[in-house]
């Protein structure tokens, strides 16, 4: 079964075509600047040269049509016709409390996703546009919604409620939802597999560390806590996001700088994190290079980032009353050798021992702790597209 995985943004569309039986990626690509001048499709078929197609994409329906054309092209395509695409899996950022698992999309599901637009105003509307565009072009192909929030719906009330008047939860569903759920689900299962066990036998902490980052506690297969909250702003320090701060800071800065709450929200989401702290970049590689050159602000930003991750690991070890494995994933987690070692230095009280030689790895599945370590440390590359394809195949087959 060939599964087309779609990840739709407001002006972009990422895709992969995956053979669900072999789990091979047949093709992948990215449509950029949809609805903007200079639209371009970059298409990479397996075993063939990358193709760059510059053509107007006034809307997502046109972009989806271009993706289908690229996949079925006689020169750089990988299937003969649309008939060889058996299902489409869509990444949807927010499912609220409605969805605790992936679902086959119908009109009722679309209404429920739309009802979550207020919780993810930058993401859910774009996800819906992608779904509707695919339905228009492929009306007879089954489609599945895979939610970033679904894996975290097993959190108990004590973990997801905020210390706010309960009426805000009753009226507006203000609570912790968490994100990166597809990644946390995949990585926790993969970590257990690498250890020769099942996830249901272990207490696992997953550190999804990229430009956006989150940490989760997975207790015997179920998420019991996660660092992101109502929105992806809460939690650890990130590339451009502040992570958790004293909420009174917002009003304080708004008054001092004479800016609106909306402008302050933009500062917290797009101008903070290691970008704002270092004054260098949101790319950890740039910050590491600056720190190596003696930039003290860059070093301070890195130190604060590692410290914030270590604090959440400690909190979740307490929440689960123990931990068997800690997995590092996503761009920074998979590739930052020094960063993993720096975080591990805080974890001696857990009996962890990182193996310097084993830790010298980027983007590969590997146990990076010593044989004597009481808690296993792992590098586990995430694969959200494969996870979406697996869940889609399971629902439509």
Short mmCIF file of C-alpha atoms in Angstrom, two decimals:
data_model
loop_
_atom_site.label_atom_id
_atom_site.label_comp_id
_atom_site.label_asym_id
_atom_site.label_seq_id
_atom_site.Cartn_x
_atom_site.Cartn_y
_atom_site.Cartn_z
CA UNK A 1 0.00 0.00 0.00
CA UNK A 2 1.36 3.42 -0.99
CA UNK A 3 0.65 6.12 1.58
CA UNK A 4 1.01 9.81 0.74
CA UNK A 5 1.93 11.73 3.90
CA UNK A 6 1.02 15.42 3.87
CA UNK A 7 2.24 18.09 6.31
CA UNK A 8 0.60 21.35 5.35
CA UNK A 9 1.61 24.82 6.55
CA UNK A 10 0.09 28.19 5.77
CA UNK A 11 2.33 28.68 2.72
CA UNK A 12 4.06 25.31 2.42
CA UNK A 13 3.36 21.63 1.86
CA UNK A 14 5.79 18.83 2.75
CA UNK A 15 5.13 15.34 1.49
CA UNK A 16 6.45 11.79 1.35
CA UNK A 17 5.16 8.79 -0.56
CA UNK A 18 5.83 5.67 1.51
CA UNK A 19 5.37 1.99 0.66
CA UNK A 20 3.73 0.78 3.87
CA UNK A 21 4.82 -2.82 3.32
CA UNK A 22 8.55 -2.17 2.90
CA UNK A 23 8.44 1.25 4.64
CA UNK A 24 10.61 2.62 1.85
CA UNK A 25 10.32 6.30 0.94
CA UNK A 26 9.48 6.32 -2.76
CA UNK A 27 9.65 10.12 -3.05
CA UNK A 28 9.59 13.23 -0.92
CA UNK A 29 9.37 16.92 -1.52
CA UNK A 30 8.37 20.41 -0.50
CA UNK A 31 6.14 23.07 -2.00
CA UNK A 32 7.21 26.52 -0.83
CA UNK A 33 5.73 30.03 -1.09
CA UNK A 34 2.18 28.84 -1.82
CA UNK A 35 0.07 31.92 -2.53
CA UNK A 36 3.21 34.04 -2.77
CA UNK A 37 5.33 35.09 -5.73
CA UNK A 38 8.23 32.74 -6.43
CA UNK A 39 6.46 29.44 -5.67
CA UNK A 40 8.67 26.39 -6.06
CA UNK A 41 8.32 22.61 -5.78
CA UNK A 42 11.39 20.58 -4.85
CA UNK A 43 10.78 16.91 -5.64
CA UNK A 44 13.19 14.10 -4.73
CA UNK A 45 12.34 10.63 -6.13
CA UNK A 46 14.23 7.69 -4.64
CA UNK A 47 17.26 6.79 -6.74
CA UNK A 48 16.82 9.76 -9.06
CA UNK A 49 18.05 13.34 -9.20
CA UNK A 50 16.26 16.08 -7.32
CA UNK A 51 13.87 18.13 -9.47
CA UNK A 52 13.12 21.82 -8.92
CA UNK A 53 9.92 23.15 -10.47
CA UNK A 54 9.30 26.89 -10.35
CA UNK A 55 5.66 27.61 -11.15
CA UNK A 56 2.84 29.70 -9.64
CA UNK A 57 0.93 28.04 -6.79
CA UNK A 58 -1.93 30.42 -5.99
CA UNK A 59 -3.43 27.96 -3.48
CA UNK A 60 -2.91 24.56 -1.87
CA UNK A 61 -5.18 22.77 -4.34
CA UNK A 62 -2.82 23.75 -7.14
CA UNK A 63 0.14 22.64 -4.98
CA UNK A 64 -1.43 19.21 -4.35
CA UNK A 65 -2.11 18.83 -8.07
CA UNK A 66 1.56 19.64 -8.79
CA UNK A 67 2.65 17.04 -6.22
CA UNK A 68 0.48 14.39 -7.88
CA UNK A 69 1.86 15.38 -11.29
CA UNK A 70 5.42 15.09 -9.98
CA UNK A 71 4.75 11.67 -8.43
CA UNK A 72 3.22 10.34 -11.67
CA UNK A 73 5.53 12.06 -14.17
CA UNK A 74 7.07 9.68 -16.72
CA UNK A 75 10.55 11.08 -16.10
CA UNK A 76 10.85 11.78 -12.38
CA UNK A 77 7.72 10.09 -11.08
CA UNK A 78 7.58 6.94 -8.95
CA UNK A 79 4.05 5.67 -9.68
CA UNK A 80 2.18 5.35 -12.95
CA UNK A 81 -1.07 6.99 -11.89
CA UNK A 82 -3.10 8.38 -9.03
CA UNK A 83 -4.66 4.91 -8.67
CA UNK A 84 -1.40 3.72 -7.08
CA UNK A 85 -1.80 6.12 -4.14
CA UNK A 86 -3.95 4.10 -1.75
CA UNK A 87 -4.39 6.52 1.14
CA UNK A 88 -3.33 9.93 2.45
CA UNK A 89 -2.16 10.62 6.01
CA UNK A 90 -2.41 14.22 7.16
CA UNK A 91 -0.51 15.75 10.04
CA UNK A 92 -2.92 17.82 12.13
CA UNK A 93 -1.42 19.88 14.93
CA UNK A 94 -4.31 20.17 17.39
CA UNK A 95 -7.05 17.67 18.15
CA UNK A 96 -8.08 19.15 21.50
CA UNK A 97 -9.79 16.67 23.81
CA UNK A 98 -11.81 15.23 20.96
CA UNK A 99 -9.11 13.00 19.49
CA UNK A 100 -6.97 10.58 21.47
CA UNK A 101 -5.93 8.64 18.38
CA UNK A 102 -5.76 8.94 14.62
CA UNK A 103 -9.05 8.84 12.71
CA UNK A 104 -10.37 8.36 9.19
CA UNK A 105 -11.46 11.77 7.95
CA UNK A 106 -15.12 12.52 7.30
CA UNK A 107 -17.26 15.66 7.49
CA UNK A 108 -17.77 15.26 11.24
CA UNK A 109 -14.02 14.97 11.82
CA UNK A 110 -13.40 18.09 9.75
CA UNK A 111 -15.85 20.06 11.89
CA UNK A 112 -14.13 18.86 15.05
CA UNK A 113 -10.71 19.88 13.71
CA UNK A 114 -12.10 23.29 12.77
CA UNK A 115 -13.45 23.66 16.32
CA UNK A 116 -9.83 23.48 17.52
CA UNK A 117 -8.72 26.40 15.33
CA UNK A 118 -8.67 28.79 18.29
CA UNK A 119 -6.17 26.49 20.04
CA UNK A 120 -3.81 26.41 17.04
CA UNK A 121 -4.66 29.40 14.83
CA UNK A 122 -1.44 29.21 12.82
CA UNK A 123 -1.58 25.48 12.16
CA UNK A 124 -5.05 23.90 12.13
CA UNK A 125 -6.52 26.17 9.40
CA UNK A 126 -3.55 25.31 7.19
CA UNK A 127 -3.95 21.60 7.97
CA UNK A 128 -7.62 21.84 6.97
CA UNK A 129 -6.72 23.56 3.71
CA UNK A 130 -4.40 20.67 2.87
CA UNK A 131 -7.06 18.08 3.72
CA UNK A 132 -9.75 19.81 1.66
CA UNK A 133 -7.38 20.25 -1.28
CA UNK A 134 -6.54 16.54 -1.28
CA UNK A 135 -10.21 15.58 -0.98
CA UNK A 136 -11.00 17.75 -3.98
CA UNK A 137 -8.34 16.15 -6.16
CA UNK A 138 -8.57 12.61 -4.73
CA UNK A 139 -12.24 12.25 -3.69
CA UNK A 140 -12.18 8.45 -3.63
CA UNK A 141 -8.92 8.03 -1.71
CA UNK A 142 -9.30 7.38 2.06
CA UNK A 143 -7.68 9.98 4.27
CA UNK A 144 -6.53 9.90 7.88
CA UNK A 145 -5.84 12.68 10.38
CA UNK A 146 -2.87 12.06 12.70
CA UNK A 147 -2.79 14.55 15.59
CA UNK A 148 0.26 16.03 17.32
CA UNK A 149 -1.75 16.16 20.53
CA UNK A 150 -3.28 12.66 20.48
CA UNK A 151 -0.45 10.73 22.17
CA UNK A 152 -0.60 13.09 25.16
CA UNK A 153 -4.30 12.56 25.79
CA UNK A 154 -3.47 9.83 28.31
CA UNK A 155 -2.15 12.47 30.73
CA UNK A 156 -4.01 12.41 34.07
CA UNK A 157 -5.95 15.44 35.25
CA UNK A 158 -3.24 16.35 37.77
CA UNK A 159 -0.77 16.75 34.89
CA UNK A 160 -2.90 18.68 32.42
CA UNK A 161 -4.76 21.13 34.66
CA UNK A 162 -3.28 24.58 35.26
CA UNK A 163 -3.47 26.50 38.53
CA UNK A 164 -6.17 28.76 37.12
CA UNK A 165 -9.88 29.22 37.88
CA UNK A 166 -11.53 25.98 36.79
CA UNK A 167 -14.09 27.93 34.77
CA UNK A 168 -11.41 28.68 32.14
CA UNK A 169 -11.05 24.97 31.55
CA UNK A 170 -14.82 24.50 31.51
CA UNK A 171 -15.47 27.39 29.11
CA UNK A 172 -12.37 27.47 26.92
CA UNK A 173 -10.63 24.12 27.50
CA UNK A 174 -7.51 25.87 28.80
CA UNK A 175 -5.25 22.96 29.79
CA UNK A 176 -2.00 21.27 28.87
CA UNK A 177 -2.23 19.45 25.55
CA UNK A 178 1.36 18.90 24.47
CA UNK A 179 2.73 18.60 20.95
CA UNK A 180 5.24 16.53 18.94
CA UNK A 181 3.07 13.59 20.00
CA UNK A 182 3.70 11.57 16.84
CA UNK A 183 7.45 11.86 17.47
CA UNK A 184 7.20 10.99 21.17
CA UNK A 185 5.06 7.98 20.32
CA UNK A 186 7.44 6.71 17.63
CA UNK A 187 10.66 7.36 19.57
CA UNK A 188 9.49 5.81 22.84
CA UNK A 189 8.46 2.64 21.00
CA UNK A 190 11.71 2.57 19.01
CA UNK A 191 13.81 3.11 22.15
CA UNK A 192 12.19 0.11 23.80
CA UNK A 193 12.80 -1.95 20.66
CA UNK A 194 16.51 -1.02 20.69
CA UNK A 195 16.68 -2.22 24.29
CA UNK A 196 15.07 -5.52 23.35
CA UNK A 197 11.94 -4.78 25.36
CA UNK A 198 8.41 -3.52 24.85
CA UNK A 199 7.39 0.00 25.74
CA UNK A 200 4.83 -1.38 28.19
CA UNK A 201 7.71 -2.71 30.33
CA UNK A 202 9.55 0.61 30.69
CA UNK A 203 9.52 4.15 32.02
CA UNK A 204 10.90 6.31 29.22
CA UNK A 205 11.68 10.02 28.95
CA UNK A 206 11.79 11.32 25.38
CA UNK A 207 13.67 14.56 24.65
CA UNK A 208 12.52 15.91 21.28
CA UNK A 209 15.10 18.63 20.79
CA UNK A 210 14.91 20.67 17.62
CA UNK A 211 14.24 24.32 16.87
CA UNK A 212 11.05 23.54 18.72
CA UNK A 213 11.55 21.17 21.62
CA UNK A 214 9.58 19.17 24.15
CA UNK A 215 10.14 16.48 26.76
CA UNK A 216 7.67 13.73 27.66
CA UNK A 217 7.24 11.09 30.33
CA UNK A 218 6.05 7.77 28.91
CA UNK A 219 5.10 5.38 31.71
CA UNK A 220 4.61 1.79 30.53
CA UNK A 221 3.48 2.92 27.07
CA UNK A 222 1.32 5.89 28.09
CA UNK A 223 2.25 9.55 28.17
CA UNK A 224 1.72 10.89 31.70
CA UNK A 225 3.22 14.36 31.25
CA UNK A 226 4.82 16.58 28.63
CA UNK A 227 6.49 19.98 28.66
CA UNK A 228 4.50 21.88 26.02
CA UNK A 229 1.15 23.21 27.15
CA UNK A 230 -1.94 24.86 25.72
CA UNK A 231 0.40 26.00 22.94
CA UNK A 232 3.92 24.97 21.88
CA UNK A 233 5.35 27.98 23.77
CA UNK A 234 5.57 26.33 27.20
CA UNK A 235 8.39 24.10 28.38
CA UNK A 236 12.10 24.05 27.62
CA UNK A 237 14.02 26.92 26.01
CA UNK A 238 13.82 26.53 22.23
CA UNK A 239 15.22 28.07 19.06
CA UNK A 240 13.00 31.16 19.03
CA UNK A 241 10.51 30.36 21.82
CA UNK A 242 11.09 31.42 25.41
CA UNK A 243 9.78 28.26 27.04
CA UNK A 244 8.31 28.58 30.53
CA UNK A 245 8.72 32.00 32.16
CA UNK A 246 7.12 34.00 34.97
CA UNK A 247 3.83 35.08 33.31
CA UNK A 248 4.01 38.49 35.01
CA UNK A 249 6.99 39.26 32.75
CA UNK A 250 4.56 39.74 29.86
CA UNK A 251 2.64 42.60 31.46
CA UNK A 252 5.87 44.11 32.80
CA UNK A 253 7.51 44.26 29.35
CA UNK A 254 4.29 45.39 27.63
CA UNK A 255 4.19 48.40 29.93
CA UNK A 256 7.90 49.17 29.72
CA UNK A 257 8.10 48.79 25.92
CA UNK A 258 4.59 50.10 25.22
CA UNK A 259 3.67 47.07 23.15
CA UNK A 260 0.43 45.09 22.87
CA UNK A 261 -0.14 41.56 24.20
CA UNK A 262 -0.15 40.33 20.59
CA UNK A 263 3.23 41.96 20.01
CA UNK A 264 4.53 40.43 23.24
CA UNK A 265 3.29 37.03 22.10
CA UNK A 266 5.27 37.48 18.90
CA UNK A 267 8.39 38.29 20.95
CA UNK A 268 7.93 35.14 23.04
CA UNK A 269 7.40 32.90 20.00
CA UNK A 270 9.72 34.34 17.37
CA UNK A 271 12.37 36.51 19.00
CA UNK A 272 13.19 34.66 22.22
CA UNK A 273 14.79 31.31 23.05
CA UNK A 274 18.43 30.84 22.17
CA UNK A 275 18.03 33.37 19.34
CA UNK A 276 17.15 36.16 21.73
CA UNK A 277 19.53 35.03 24.45
CA UNK A 278 22.58 34.66 22.21
CA UNK A 279 21.89 37.48 19.73
CA UNK A 280 23.44 35.10 17.19
CA UNK A 281 20.93 32.69 15.65
CA UNK A 282 18.16 30.20 16.32
CA UNK A 283 20.33 27.50 14.73
CA UNK A 284 22.20 25.62 17.44
CA UNK A 285 25.09 24.94 15.07
CA UNK A 286 25.67 28.67 14.65
CA UNK A 287 25.48 29.21 18.40
CA UNK A 288 27.95 26.40 19.08
CA UNK A 289 30.38 27.90 16.59
CA UNK A 290 30.03 31.31 18.21
CA UNK A 291 30.57 29.80 21.66
CA UNK A 292 33.70 28.04 20.41
CA UNK A 293 34.95 31.46 19.25
CA UNK A 294 34.52 32.82 22.76
CA UNK A 295 31.09 34.45 22.48
CA UNK A 296 29.90 34.50 26.10
CA UNK A 297 26.24 35.13 25.27
CA UNK A 298 26.22 32.15 22.93
CA UNK A 299 27.73 29.94 25.63
CA UNK A 300 25.23 31.22 28.20
CA UNK A 301 22.34 30.40 25.84
CA UNK A 302 23.61 26.85 25.33
CA UNK A 303 24.15 26.35 29.05
CA UNK A 304 20.62 27.55 29.81
CA UNK A 305 19.17 25.26 27.13
CA UNK A 306 20.95 22.16 28.43
CA UNK A 307 19.96 23.06 31.99
CA UNK A 308 16.29 23.47 31.07
CA UNK A 309 16.21 20.01 29.44
CA UNK A 310 17.93 18.42 32.44
CA UNK A 311 15.39 19.98 34.80
CA UNK A 312 12.48 18.44 32.91
CA UNK A 313 14.19 15.06 32.88
CA UNK A 314 14.50 15.30 36.66
CA UNK A 315 10.87 16.34 37.02
CA UNK A 316 9.64 13.44 34.92
CA UNK A 317 11.82 10.92 36.71
CA UNK A 318 10.00 12.09 39.84
CA UNK A 319 6.59 12.01 38.13
CA UNK A 320 7.08 8.36 37.15
CA UNK A 321 8.93 7.46 40.37
CA UNK A 322 11.88 6.28 38.32
CA UNK A 323 13.13 6.02 34.74
CA UNK A 324 14.59 3.18 32.69
CA UNK A 325 15.57 4.99 29.51
CA UNK A 326 16.14 8.53 28.21
CA UNK A 327 15.98 9.02 24.44
CA UNK A 328 17.31 12.05 22.53
CA UNK A 329 15.71 12.82 19.18
CA UNK A 330 15.03 15.51 16.53
CA UNK A 331 17.64 17.75 14.90
CA UNK A 332 19.52 18.80 18.03
CA UNK A 333 18.91 15.63 20.02
CA UNK A 334 20.09 13.39 17.19
CA UNK A 335 23.10 15.42 16.08
CA UNK A 336 24.42 17.47 19.00
CA UNK A 337 27.04 15.15 20.50
CA UNK A 338 28.29 17.72 22.99
CA UNK A 339 24.75 18.69 23.98
CA UNK A 340 23.80 15.12 24.92
CA UNK A 341 26.94 14.85 27.02
CA UNK A 342 26.26 18.20 28.72
CA UNK A 343 22.72 17.17 29.63
CA UNK A 344 23.93 13.76 30.86
CA UNK A 345 26.28 15.49 33.31
CA UNK A 346 23.23 16.57 35.32
CA UNK A 347 21.89 13.03 35.59
CA UNK A 348 24.48 11.34 37.78
CA UNK A 349 21.98 11.05 40.63
CA UNK A 350 20.01 8.64 38.41
CA UNK A 351 23.05 6.42 37.98
CA UNK A 352 23.49 7.35 34.32
CA UNK A 353 26.86 6.99 32.61
CA UNK A 354 27.31 8.21 29.06
CA UNK A 355 29.85 6.38 26.89
CA UNK A 356 31.97 8.96 25.07
CA UNK A 357 32.76 6.64 22.18
CA UNK A 358 29.17 5.41 21.72
CA UNK A 359 27.90 8.99 21.97
CA UNK A 360 30.06 10.00 18.99
CA UNK A 361 27.17 9.49 16.58
CA UNK A 362 24.80 11.64 14.56
CA UNK A 363 21.41 10.61 13.25
CA UNK A 364 21.70 6.90 14.00
CA UNK A 365 19.86 4.53 16.34
CA UNK A 366 22.25 3.78 19.17
CA UNK A 367 22.47 3.17 22.91
CA UNK A 368 24.98 5.81 24.05
CA UNK A 369 25.31 4.86 27.73
CA UNK A 370 27.82 2.48 29.26
CA UNK A 371 26.90 -1.11 30.04
CA UNK A 372 27.07 -0.19 33.75
CA UNK A 373 24.64 2.72 33.46
CA UNK A 374 21.52 2.24 35.58
CA UNK A 375 19.47 4.24 33.08
CA UNK A 376 19.88 3.67 29.35
CA UNK A 377 20.67 6.73 27.25
CA UNK A 378 19.82 6.53 23.56
CA UNK A 379 20.08 8.47 20.32
CA UNK A 380 16.91 7.70 18.34
CA UNK A 381 16.22 9.52 15.04
CA UNK A 382 12.56 10.41 14.84
CA UNK A 383 10.49 9.57 11.78
CA UNK A 384 7.13 11.29 12.04
CA UNK A 385 6.30 10.64 8.39
CA UNK A 386 6.75 6.89 8.82
CA UNK A 387 4.67 7.00 12.02
CA UNK A 388 1.88 8.80 10.15
CA UNK A 389 2.09 6.27 7.31
CA UNK A 390 1.89 3.35 9.77
CA UNK A 391 -1.16 4.78 11.53
CA UNK A 392 -2.83 5.58 8.21
CA UNK A 393 -2.24 2.07 6.85
CA UNK A 394 -3.57 0.51 10.05
CA UNK A 395 -6.85 2.44 9.77
CA UNK A 396 -7.58 1.97 6.07
CA UNK A 397 -6.30 -1.54 5.38
#
